[in-house]
C-alpha cells in the first residue's frame, strides 16, 4: 500500500519482518480477533529488538 502511494520511495519501504531477514505480514488485530493482541505486540517488539541496528542503518542510507 505505501509503495503504491509513494512509488518514489518504494526502495526505502520495508516490512518490519523483512528487516530481520524474514518476509511475512503482521496480522491486524482488528481483522484477526482470534490472534491475541499481546501475541502480535510481542512479535512486533521482538522484530524491533532484533532489527534495531539495521533499522537505524536503513534510516541513514
N, CA, C and O atoms as a Maestro MAE file, in Angstrom:
{
 s_m_m2io_version
 :::
 2.0.0
}

f_m_ct {
 s_m_title
 :::
 protein
 m_atom[244] {
  # First column is atom index #
  i_m_mmod_type
  r_m_x_coord
  r_m_y_coord
  r_m_z_coord
  i_m_residue_number
  s_m_chain_name
  s_m_pdb_residue_name
  s_m_pdb_atom_name
  i_m_atomic_number
  :::
  1 25 0.813 -1.192 0.000 1 A "UNK " " N  " 7
  2 3 0.000 0.000 0.000 1 A "UNK " " CA " 6
  3 2 0.859 1.259 0.000 1 A "UNK " " C  " 6
  4 15 0.608 2.176 -0.782 1 A "UNK " " O  " 8
  5 25 1.866 1.316 0.864 2 A "UNK " " N  " 7
  6 3 2.716 2.504 0.890 2 A "UNK " " CA " 6
  7 2 3.523 2.635 -0.396 2 A "UNK " " C  " 6
  8 15 3.726 3.739 -0.900 2 A "UNK " " O  " 8
  9 25 3.985 1.496 -0.926 3 A "UNK " " N  " 7
  10 3 4.740 1.531 -2.172 3 A "UNK " " CA " 6
  11 2 3.920 2.027 -3.341 3 A "UNK " " C  " 6
  12 15 4.465 2.625 -4.269 3 A "UNK " " O  " 8
  13 25 2.623 1.791 -3.312 4 A "UNK " " N  " 7
  14 3 1.728 2.276 -4.366 4 A "UNK " " CA " 6
  15 2 1.484 3.773 -4.188 4 A "UNK " " C  " 6
  16 15 1.483 4.527 -5.161 4 A "UNK " " O  " 8
  17 25 1.278 4.196 -2.948 5 A "UNK " " N  " 7
  18 3 1.019 5.608 -2.682 5 A "UNK " " CA " 6
  19 2 2.262 6.471 -2.858 5 A "UNK " " C  " 6
  20 15 2.161 7.640 -3.230 5 A "UNK " " O  " 8
  21 25 3.430 5.902 -2.591 6 A "UNK " " N  " 7
  22 3 4.687 6.645 -2.689 6 A "UNK " " CA " 6
  23 2 5.697 5.853 -3.511 6 A "UNK " " C  " 6
  24 15 6.695 5.379 -2.969 6 A "UNK " " O  " 8
  25 25 5.451 5.705 -4.806 7 A "UNK " " N  " 7
  26 3 6.343 4.881 -5.626 7 A "UNK " " CA " 6
  27 2 7.777 5.403 -5.659 7 A "UNK " " C  " 6
  28 15 8.713 4.625 -5.847 7 A "UNK " " O  " 8
  29 25 7.954 6.690 -5.482 8 A "UNK " " N  " 7
  30 3 9.302 7.260 -5.493 8 A "UNK " " CA " 6
  31 2 10.113 6.832 -4.264 8 A "UNK " " C  " 6
  32 15 11.337 6.964 -4.251 8 A "UNK " " O  " 8
  33 25 9.443 6.329 -3.251 9 A "UNK " " N  " 7
  34 3 10.118 5.872 -2.031 9 A "UNK " " CA " 6
  35 2 10.097 4.354 -1.879 9 A "UNK " " C  " 6
  36 15 10.504 3.831 -0.841 9 A "UNK " " O  " 8
  37 25 9.633 3.651 -2.894 10 A "UNK " " N  " 7
  38 3 9.432 2.202 -2.768 10 A "UNK " " CA " 6
  39 2 10.717 1.448 -2.424 10 A "UNK " " C  " 6
  40 15 10.655 0.393 -1.792 10 A "UNK " " O  " 8
  41 25 11.876 1.966 -2.825 11 A "UNK " " N  " 7
  42 3 13.138 1.306 -2.495 11 A "UNK " " CA " 6
  43 2 13.481 1.438 -1.019 11 A "UNK " " C  " 6
  44 15 14.344 0.716 -0.521 11 A "UNK " " O  " 8
  45 25 12.819 2.349 -0.311 12 A "UNK " " N  " 7
  46 3 13.106 2.590 1.107 12 A "UNK " " CA " 6
  47 2 11.992 2.098 2.028 12 A "UNK " " C  " 6
  48 15 12.014 2.365 3.229 12 A "UNK " " O  " 8
  49 25 11.023 1.383 1.468 13 A "UNK " " N  " 7
  50 3 9.906 0.870 2.261 13 A "UNK " " CA " 6
  51 2 10.111 -0.632 2.472 13 A "UNK " " C  " 6
  52 15 10.275 -1.387 1.514 13 A "UNK " " O  " 8
  53 25 10.099 -1.049 3.733 14 A "UNK " " N  " 7
  54 3 10.332 -2.444 4.085 14 A "UNK " " CA " 6
  55 2 9.258 -2.923 5.046 14 A "UNK " " C  " 6
  56 15 8.720 -2.143 5.832 14 A "UNK " " O  " 8
  57 25 8.953 -4.198 4.980 15 A "UNK " " N  " 7
  58 3 8.170 -4.819 6.037 15 A "UNK " " CA " 6
  59 2 9.074 -4.918 7.258 15 A "UNK " " C  " 6
  60 15 10.280 -5.127 7.123 15 A "UNK " " O  " 8
  61 25 8.512 -4.772 8.427 16 A "UNK " " N  " 7
  62 3 9.309 -4.896 9.639 16 A "UNK " " CA " 6
  63 2 9.960 -6.275 9.711 16 A "UNK " " C  " 6
  64 15 11.108 -6.398 10.140 16 A "UNK " " O  " 8
  65 25 9.246 -7.293 9.300 17 A "UNK " " N  " 7
  66 3 9.809 -8.650 9.309 17 A "UNK " " CA " 6
  67 2 10.967 -8.788 8.319 17 A "UNK " " C  " 6
  68 15 11.896 -9.562 8.553 17 A "UNK " " O  " 8
  69 25 10.913 -8.053 7.238 18 A "UNK " " N  " 7
  70 3 11.950 -8.108 6.213 18 A "UNK " " CA " 6
  71 2 13.289 -7.613 6.747 18 A "UNK " " C  " 6
  72 15 14.343 -8.072 6.306 18 A "UNK " " O  " 8
  73 25 13.253 -6.690 7.685 19 A "UNK " " N  " 7
  74 3 14.468 -6.116 8.254 19 A "UNK " " CA " 6
  75 2 15.291 -7.183 8.983 19 A "UNK " " C  " 6
  76 15 16.511 -7.056 9.087 19 A "UNK " " O  " 8
  77 25 14.643 -8.215 9.481 20 A "UNK " " N  " 7
  78 3 15.363 -9.286 10.186 20 A "UNK " " CA " 6
  79 2 15.528 -10.531 9.313 20 A "UNK " " C  " 6
  80 15 15.832 -11.609 9.824 20 A "UNK " " O  " 8
  81 25 15.329 -10.389 8.005 21 A "UNK " " N  " 7
  82 3 15.568 -11.481 7.079 21 A "UNK " " CA " 6
  83 2 14.410 -12.432 6.881 21 A "UNK " " C  " 6
  84 15 14.591 -13.525 6.345 21 A "UNK " " O  " 8
  85 25 13.237 -12.039 7.300 22 A "UNK " " N  " 7
  86 3 12.039 -12.836 7.091 22 A "UNK " " CA " 6
  87 2 11.045 -11.956 6.336 22 A "UNK " " C  " 6
  88 15 11.146 -10.730 6.376 22 A "UNK " " O  " 8
  89 25 10.116 -12.559 5.670 23 A "UNK " " N  " 7
  90 3 9.093 -11.773 4.982 23 A "UNK " " CA " 6
  91 2 7.730 -12.365 5.310 23 A "UNK " " C  " 6
  92 15 7.362 -13.431 4.816 23 A "UNK " " O  " 8
  93 25 6.991 -11.654 6.153 24 A "UNK " " N  " 7
  94 3 5.622 -12.063 6.467 24 A "UNK " " CA " 6
  95 2 4.855 -10.848 6.951 24 A "UNK " " C  " 6
  96 15 5.436 -9.901 7.480 24 A "UNK " " O  " 8
  97 25 3.566 -10.885 6.770 25 A "UNK " " N  " 7
  98 3 2.709 -9.802 7.232 25 A "UNK " " CA " 6
  99 2 2.408 -9.985 8.711 25 A "UNK " " C  " 6
  100 15 2.194 -11.102 9.182 25 A "UNK " " O  " 8
  101 25 2.395 -8.889 9.426 26 A "UNK " " N  " 7
  102 3 1.987 -8.896 10.823 26 A "UNK " " CA " 6
  103 2 0.467 -8.786 10.818 26 A "UNK " " C  " 6
  104 15 -0.082 -7.883 10.188 26 A "UNK " " O  " 8
  105 25 -0.212 -9.681 11.503 27 A "UNK " " N  " 7
  106 3 -1.681 -9.654 11.480 27 A "UNK " " CA " 6
  107 2 -2.251 -8.366 12.071 27 A "UNK " " C  " 6
  108 15 -1.696 -7.796 13.010 27 A "UNK " " O  " 8
  109 25 -3.346 -7.930 11.513 28 A "UNK " " N  " 7
  110 3 -4.083 -6.785 12.038 28 A "UNK " " CA " 6
  111 2 -5.002 -7.296 13.140 28 A "UNK " " C  " 6
  112 15 -5.885 -8.112 12.874 28 A "UNK " " O  " 8
  113 25 -4.810 -6.832 14.372 29 A "UNK " " N  " 7
  114 3 -5.640 -7.355 15.462 29 A "UNK " " CA " 6
  115 2 -7.122 -7.025 15.322 29 A "UNK " " C  " 6
  116 15 -7.964 -7.706 15.908 29 A "UNK " " O  " 8
  117 25 -7.445 -6.004 14.564 30 A "UNK " " N  " 7
  118 3 -8.854 -5.660 14.367 30 A "UNK " " CA " 6
  119 2 -9.538 -6.632 13.410 30 A "UNK " " C  " 6
  120 15 -10.708 -6.967 13.597 30 A "UNK " " O  " 8
  121 25 -8.819 -7.086 12.392 31 A "UNK " " N  " 7
  122 3 -9.434 -8.004 11.434 31 A "UNK " " CA " 6
  123 2 -9.132 -9.471 11.759 31 A "UNK " " C  " 6
  124 15 -9.670 -10.370 11.112 31 A "UNK " " O  " 8
  125 25 -8.282 -9.715 12.749 32 A "UNK " " N  " 7
  126 3 -7.952 -11.075 13.179 32 A "UNK " " CA " 6
  127 2 -8.132 -11.202 14.686 32 A "UNK " " C  " 6
  128 15 -7.152 -11.400 15.405 32 A "UNK " " O  " 8
  129 25 -9.354 -11.093 15.176 33 A "UNK " " N  " 7
  130 3 -9.556 -11.121 16.634 33 A "UNK " " CA " 6
  131 2 -9.202 -12.462 17.282 33 A "UNK " " C  " 6
  132 15 -9.084 -12.545 18.505 33 A "UNK " " O  " 8
  133 25 -9.032 -13.512 16.471 34 A "UNK " " N  " 7
  134 3 -8.667 -14.802 17.054 34 A "UNK " " CA " 6
  135 2 -7.202 -14.836 17.498 34 A "UNK " " C  " 6
  136 15 -6.814 -15.712 18.270 34 A "UNK " " O  " 8
  137 25 -6.391 -13.896 17.019 35 A "UNK " " N  " 7
  138 3 -4.992 -13.810 17.445 35 A "UNK " " CA " 6
  139 2 -4.908 -12.783 18.572 35 A "UNK " " C  " 6
  140 15 -5.255 -11.620 18.370 35 A "UNK " " O  " 8
  141 25 -4.456 -13.195 19.747 36 A "UNK " " N  " 7
  142 3 -4.393 -12.251 20.868 36 A "UNK " " CA " 6
  143 2 -3.484 -11.061 20.562 36 A "UNK " " C  " 6
  144 15 -2.382 -11.227 20.039 36 A "UNK " " O  " 8
  145 25 -3.954 -9.876 20.889 37 A "UNK " " N  " 7
  146 3 -3.186 -8.669 20.618 37 A "UNK " " CA " 6
  147 2 -1.832 -8.709 21.319 37 A "UNK " " C  " 6
  148 15 -0.859 -8.146 20.816 37 A "UNK " " O  " 8
  149 25 -1.759 -9.363 22.467 38 A "UNK " " N  " 7
  150 3 -0.486 -9.486 23.181 38 A "UNK " " CA " 6
  151 2 0.537 -10.280 22.363 38 A "UNK " " C  " 6
  152 15 1.732 -9.986 22.394 38 A "UNK " " O  " 8
  153 25 0.057 -11.281 21.637 39 A "UNK " " N  " 7
  154 3 0.939 -12.080 20.785 39 A "UNK " " CA " 6
  155 2 1.468 -11.238 19.627 39 A "UNK " " C  " 6
  156 15 2.647 -11.323 19.283 39 A "UNK " " O  " 8
  157 25 0.615 -10.441 19.038 40 A "UNK " " N  " 7
  158 3 1.029 -9.563 17.941 40 A "UNK " " CA " 6
  159 2 2.016 -8.522 18.454 40 A "UNK " " C  " 6
  160 15 3.028 -8.253 17.808 40 A "UNK " " O  " 8
  161 25 1.726 -7.935 19.612 41 A "UNK " " N  " 7
  162 3 2.618 -6.930 20.199 41 A "UNK " " CA " 6
  163 2 3.984 -7.535 20.514 41 A "UNK " " C  " 6
  164 15 5.012 -6.894 20.294 41 A "UNK " " O  " 8
  165 25 3.999 -8.760 21.025 42 A "UNK " " N  " 7
  166 3 5.264 -9.435 21.331 42 A "UNK " " CA " 6
  167 2 6.073 -9.653 20.060 42 A "UNK " " C  " 6
  168 15 7.290 -9.467 20.061 42 A "UNK " " O  " 8
  169 25 5.415 -10.043 18.984 43 A "UNK " " N  " 7
  170 3 6.090 -10.240 17.699 43 A "UNK " " CA " 6
  171 2 6.695 -8.924 17.212 43 A "UNK " " C  " 6
  172 15 7.846 -8.896 16.779 43 A "UNK " " O  " 8
  173 25 5.935 -7.843 17.281 44 A "UNK " " N  " 7
  174 3 6.437 -6.534 16.848 44 A "UNK " " CA " 6
  175 2 7.632 -6.122 17.701 44 A "UNK " " C  " 6
  176 15 8.647 -5.667 17.172 44 A "UNK " " O  " 8
  177 25 7.516 -6.277 19.012 45 A "UNK " " N  " 7
  178 3 8.609 -5.923 19.924 45 A "UNK " " CA " 6
  179 2 9.865 -6.727 19.590 45 A "UNK " " C  " 6
  180 15 10.962 -6.169 19.556 45 A "UNK " " O  " 8
  181 25 9.718 -8.022 19.347 46 A "UNK " " N  " 7
  182 3 10.869 -8.860 19.012 46 A "UNK " " CA " 6
  183 2 11.501 -8.457 17.685 46 A "UNK " " C  " 6
  184 15 12.725 -8.433 17.560 46 A "UNK " " O  " 8
  185 25 10.678 -8.145 16.704 47 A "UNK " " N  " 7
  186 3 11.211 -7.718 15.408 47 A "UNK " " CA " 6
  187 2 11.994 -6.415 15.543 47 A "UNK " " C  " 6
  188 15 13.071 -6.278 14.963 47 A "UNK " " O  " 8
  189 25 11.467 -5.468 16.296 48 A "UNK " " N  " 7
  190 3 12.178 -4.202 16.502 48 A "UNK " " CA " 6
  191 2 13.485 -4.456 17.246 48 A "UNK " " C  " 6
  192 15 14.523 -3.904 16.880 48 A "UNK " " O  " 8
  193 25 13.443 -5.279 18.278 49 A "UNK " " N  " 7
  194 3 14.648 -5.582 19.053 49 A "UNK " " CA " 6
  195 2 15.721 -6.228 18.170 49 A "UNK " " C  " 6
  196 15 16.880 -5.812 18.192 49 A "UNK " " O  " 8
  197 25 15.334 -7.237 17.401 50 A "UNK " " N  " 7
  198 3 16.287 -7.945 16.545 50 A "UNK " " CA " 6
  199 2 16.795 -7.074 15.402 50 A "UNK " " C  " 6
  200 15 17.952 -7.193 14.998 50 A "UNK " " O  " 8
  201 25 15.943 -6.204 14.883 51 A "UNK " " N  " 7
  202 3 16.303 -5.441 13.697 51 A "UNK " " CA " 6
  203 2 16.696 -4.003 13.937 51 A "UNK " " C  " 6
  204 15 16.882 -3.249 12.982 51 A "UNK " " O  " 8
  205 25 16.828 -3.598 15.204 52 A "UNK " " N  " 7
  206 3 17.031 -2.181 15.507 52 A "UNK " " CA " 6
  207 2 18.269 -1.597 14.834 52 A "UNK " " C  " 6
  208 15 18.201 -0.503 14.273 52 A "UNK " " O  " 8
  209 25 19.385 -2.294 14.878 53 A "UNK " " N  " 7
  210 3 20.605 -1.785 14.247 53 A "UNK " " CA " 6
  211 2 20.399 -1.599 12.744 53 A "UNK " " C  " 6
  212 15 20.836 -0.597 12.178 53 A "UNK " " O  " 8
  213 25 19.746 -2.542 12.108 54 A "UNK " " N  " 7
  214 3 19.507 -2.423 10.656 54 A "UNK " " CA " 6
  215 2 18.498 -1.321 10.358 54 A "UNK " " C  " 6
  216 15 18.629 -0.621 9.354 54 A "UNK " " O  " 8
  217 25 17.499 -1.157 11.211 55 A "UNK " " N  " 7
  218 3 16.526 -0.074 11.031 55 A "UNK " " CA " 6
  219 2 17.248 1.268 11.062 55 A "UNK " " C  " 6
  220 15 16.996 2.130 10.220 55 A "UNK " " O  " 8
  221 25 18.148 1.447 12.036 56 A "UNK " " N  " 7
  222 3 18.916 2.692 12.117 56 A "UNK " " CA " 6
  223 2 19.783 2.883 10.883 56 A "UNK " " C  " 6
  224 15 19.873 3.986 10.343 56 A "UNK " " O  " 8
  225 25 20.428 1.792 10.434 57 A "UNK " " N  " 7
  226 3 21.273 1.877 9.251 57 A "UNK " " CA " 6
  227 2 20.453 2.261 8.016 57 A "UNK " " C  " 6
  228 15 20.867 3.115 7.232 57 A "UNK " " O  " 8
  229 25 19.302 1.634 7.849 58 A "UNK " " N  " 7
  230 3 18.443 1.938 6.702 58 A "UNK " " CA " 6
  231 2 17.919 3.370 6.761 58 A "UNK " " C  " 6
  232 15 17.745 4.008 5.723 58 A "UNK " " O  " 8
  233 25 17.668 3.874 7.957 59 A "UNK " " N  " 7
  234 3 17.169 5.243 8.101 59 A "UNK " " CA " 6
  235 2 18.214 6.258 7.662 59 A "UNK " " C  " 6
  236 15 17.868 7.331 7.169 59 A "UNK " " O  " 8
  237 25 19.491 5.925 7.837 60 A "UNK " " N  " 7
  238 3 20.567 6.840 7.444 60 A "UNK " " CA " 6
  239 2 20.988 6.664 5.998 60 A "UNK " " C  " 6
  240 15 21.669 7.528 5.446 60 A "UNK " " O  " 8
  241 25 20.597 5.562 5.372 61 A "UNK " " N  " 7
  242 3 21.029 5.271 3.993 61 A "UNK " " CA " 6
  243 2 20.397 6.217 3.000 61 A "UNK " " C  " 6
  244 15 20.651 6.112 1.800 61 A "UNK " " O  " 8
  :::
 }
 m_bond[243] {
  # First column is bond index #
  i_m_from
  i_m_to
  i_m_order
  :::
  1 1 2 1
  2 2 3 1
  3 3 4 2
  4 3 5 1
  5 5 6 1
  6 6 7 1
  7 7 8 2
  8 7 9 1
  9 9 10 1
  10 10 11 1
  11 11 12 2
  12 11 13 1
  13 13 14 1
  14 14 15 1
  15 15 16 2
  16 15 17 1
  17 17 18 1
  18 18 19 1
  19 19 20 2
  20 19 21 1
  21 21 22 1
  22 22 23 1
  23 23 24 2
  24 23 25 1
  25 25 26 1
  26 26 27 1
  27 27 28 2
  28 27 29 1
  29 29 30 1
  30 30 31 1
  31 31 32 2
  32 31 33 1
  33 33 34 1
  34 34 35 1
  35 35 36 2
  36 35 37 1
  37 37 38 1
  38 38 39 1
  39 39 40 2
  40 39 41 1
  41 41 42 1
  42 42 43 1
  43 43 44 2
  44 43 45 1
  45 45 46 1
  46 46 47 1
  47 47 48 2
  48 47 49 1
  49 49 50 1
  50 50 51 1
  51 51 52 2
  52 51 53 1
  53 53 54 1
  54 54 55 1
  55 55 56 2
  56 55 57 1
  57 57 58 1
  58 58 59 1
  59 59 60 2
  60 59 61 1
  61 61 62 1
  62 62 63 1
  63 63 64 2
  64 63 65 1
  65 65 66 1
  66 66 67 1
  67 67 68 2
  68 67 69 1
  69 69 70 1
  70 70 71 1
  71 71 72 2
  72 71 73 1
  73 73 74 1
  74 74 75 1
  75 75 76 2
  76 75 77 1
  77 77 78 1
  78 78 79 1
  79 79 80 2
  80 79 81 1
  81 81 82 1
  82 82 83 1
  83 83 84 2
  84 83 85 1
  85 85 86 1
  86 86 87 1
  87 87 88 2
  88 87 89 1
  89 89 90 1
  90 90 91 1
  91 91 92 2
  92 91 93 1
  93 93 94 1
  94 94 95 1
  95 95 96 2
  96 95 97 1
  97 97 98 1
  98 98 99 1
  99 99 100 2
  100 99 101 1
  101 101 102 1
  102 102 103 1
  103 103 104 2
  104 103 105 1
  105 105 106 1
  106 106 107 1
  107 107 108 2
  108 107 109 1
  109 109 110 1
  110 110 111 1
  111 111 112 2
  112 111 113 1
  113 113 114 1
  114 114 115 1
  115 115 116 2
  116 115 117 1
  117 117 118 1
  118 118 119 1
  119 119 120 2
  120 119 121 1
  121 121 122 1
  122 122 123 1
  123 123 124 2
  124 123 125 1
  125 125 126 1
  126 126 127 1
  127 127 128 2
  128 127 129 1
  129 129 130 1
  130 130 131 1
  131 131 132 2
  132 131 133 1
  133 133 134 1
  134 134 135 1
  135 135 136 2
  136 135 137 1
  137 137 138 1
  138 138 139 1
  139 139 140 2
  140 139 141 1
  141 141 142 1
  142 142 143 1
  143 143 144 2
  144 143 145 1
  145 145 146 1
  146 146 147 1
  147 147 148 2
  148 147 149 1
  149 149 150 1
  150 150 151 1
  151 151 152 2
  152 151 153 1
  153 153 154 1
  154 154 155 1
  155 155 156 2
  156 155 157 1
  157 157 158 1
  158 158 159 1
  159 159 160 2
  160 159 161 1
  161 161 162 1
  162 162 163 1
  163 163 164 2
  164 163 165 1
  165 165 166 1
  166 166 167 1
  167 167 168 2
  168 167 169 1
  169 169 170 1
  170 170 171 1
  171 171 172 2
  172 171 173 1
  173 173 174 1
  174 174 175 1
  175 175 176 2
  176 175 177 1
  177 177 178 1
  178 178 179 1
  179 179 180 2
  180 179 181 1
  181 181 182 1
  182 182 183 1
  183 183 184 2
  184 183 185 1
  185 185 186 1
  186 186 187 1
  187 187 188 2
  188 187 189 1
  189 189 190 1
  190 190 191 1
  191 191 192 2
  192 191 193 1
  193 193 194 1
  194 194 195 1
  195 195 196 2
  196 195 197 1
  197 197 198 1
  198 198 199 1
  199 199 200 2
  200 199 201 1
  201 201 202 1
  202 202 203 1
  203 203 204 2
  204 203 205 1
  205 205 206 1
  206 206 207 1
  207 207 208 2
  208 207 209 1
  209 209 210 1
  210 210 211 1
  211 211 212 2
  212 211 213 1
  213 213 214 1
  214 214 215 1
  215 215 216 2
  216 215 217 1
  217 217 218 1
  218 218 219 1
  219 219 220 2
  220 219 221 1
  221 221 222 1
  222 222 223 1
  223 223 224 2
  224 223 225 1
  225 225 226 1
  226 226 227 1
  227 227 228 2
  228 227 229 1
  229 229 230 1
  230 230 231 1
  231 231 232 2
  232 231 233 1
  233 233 234 1
  234 234 235 1
  235 235 236 2
  236 235 237 1
  237 237 238 1
  238 238 239 1
  239 239 240 2
  240 239 241 1
  241 241 242 1
  242 242 243 1
  243 243 244 2
  :::
 }
}
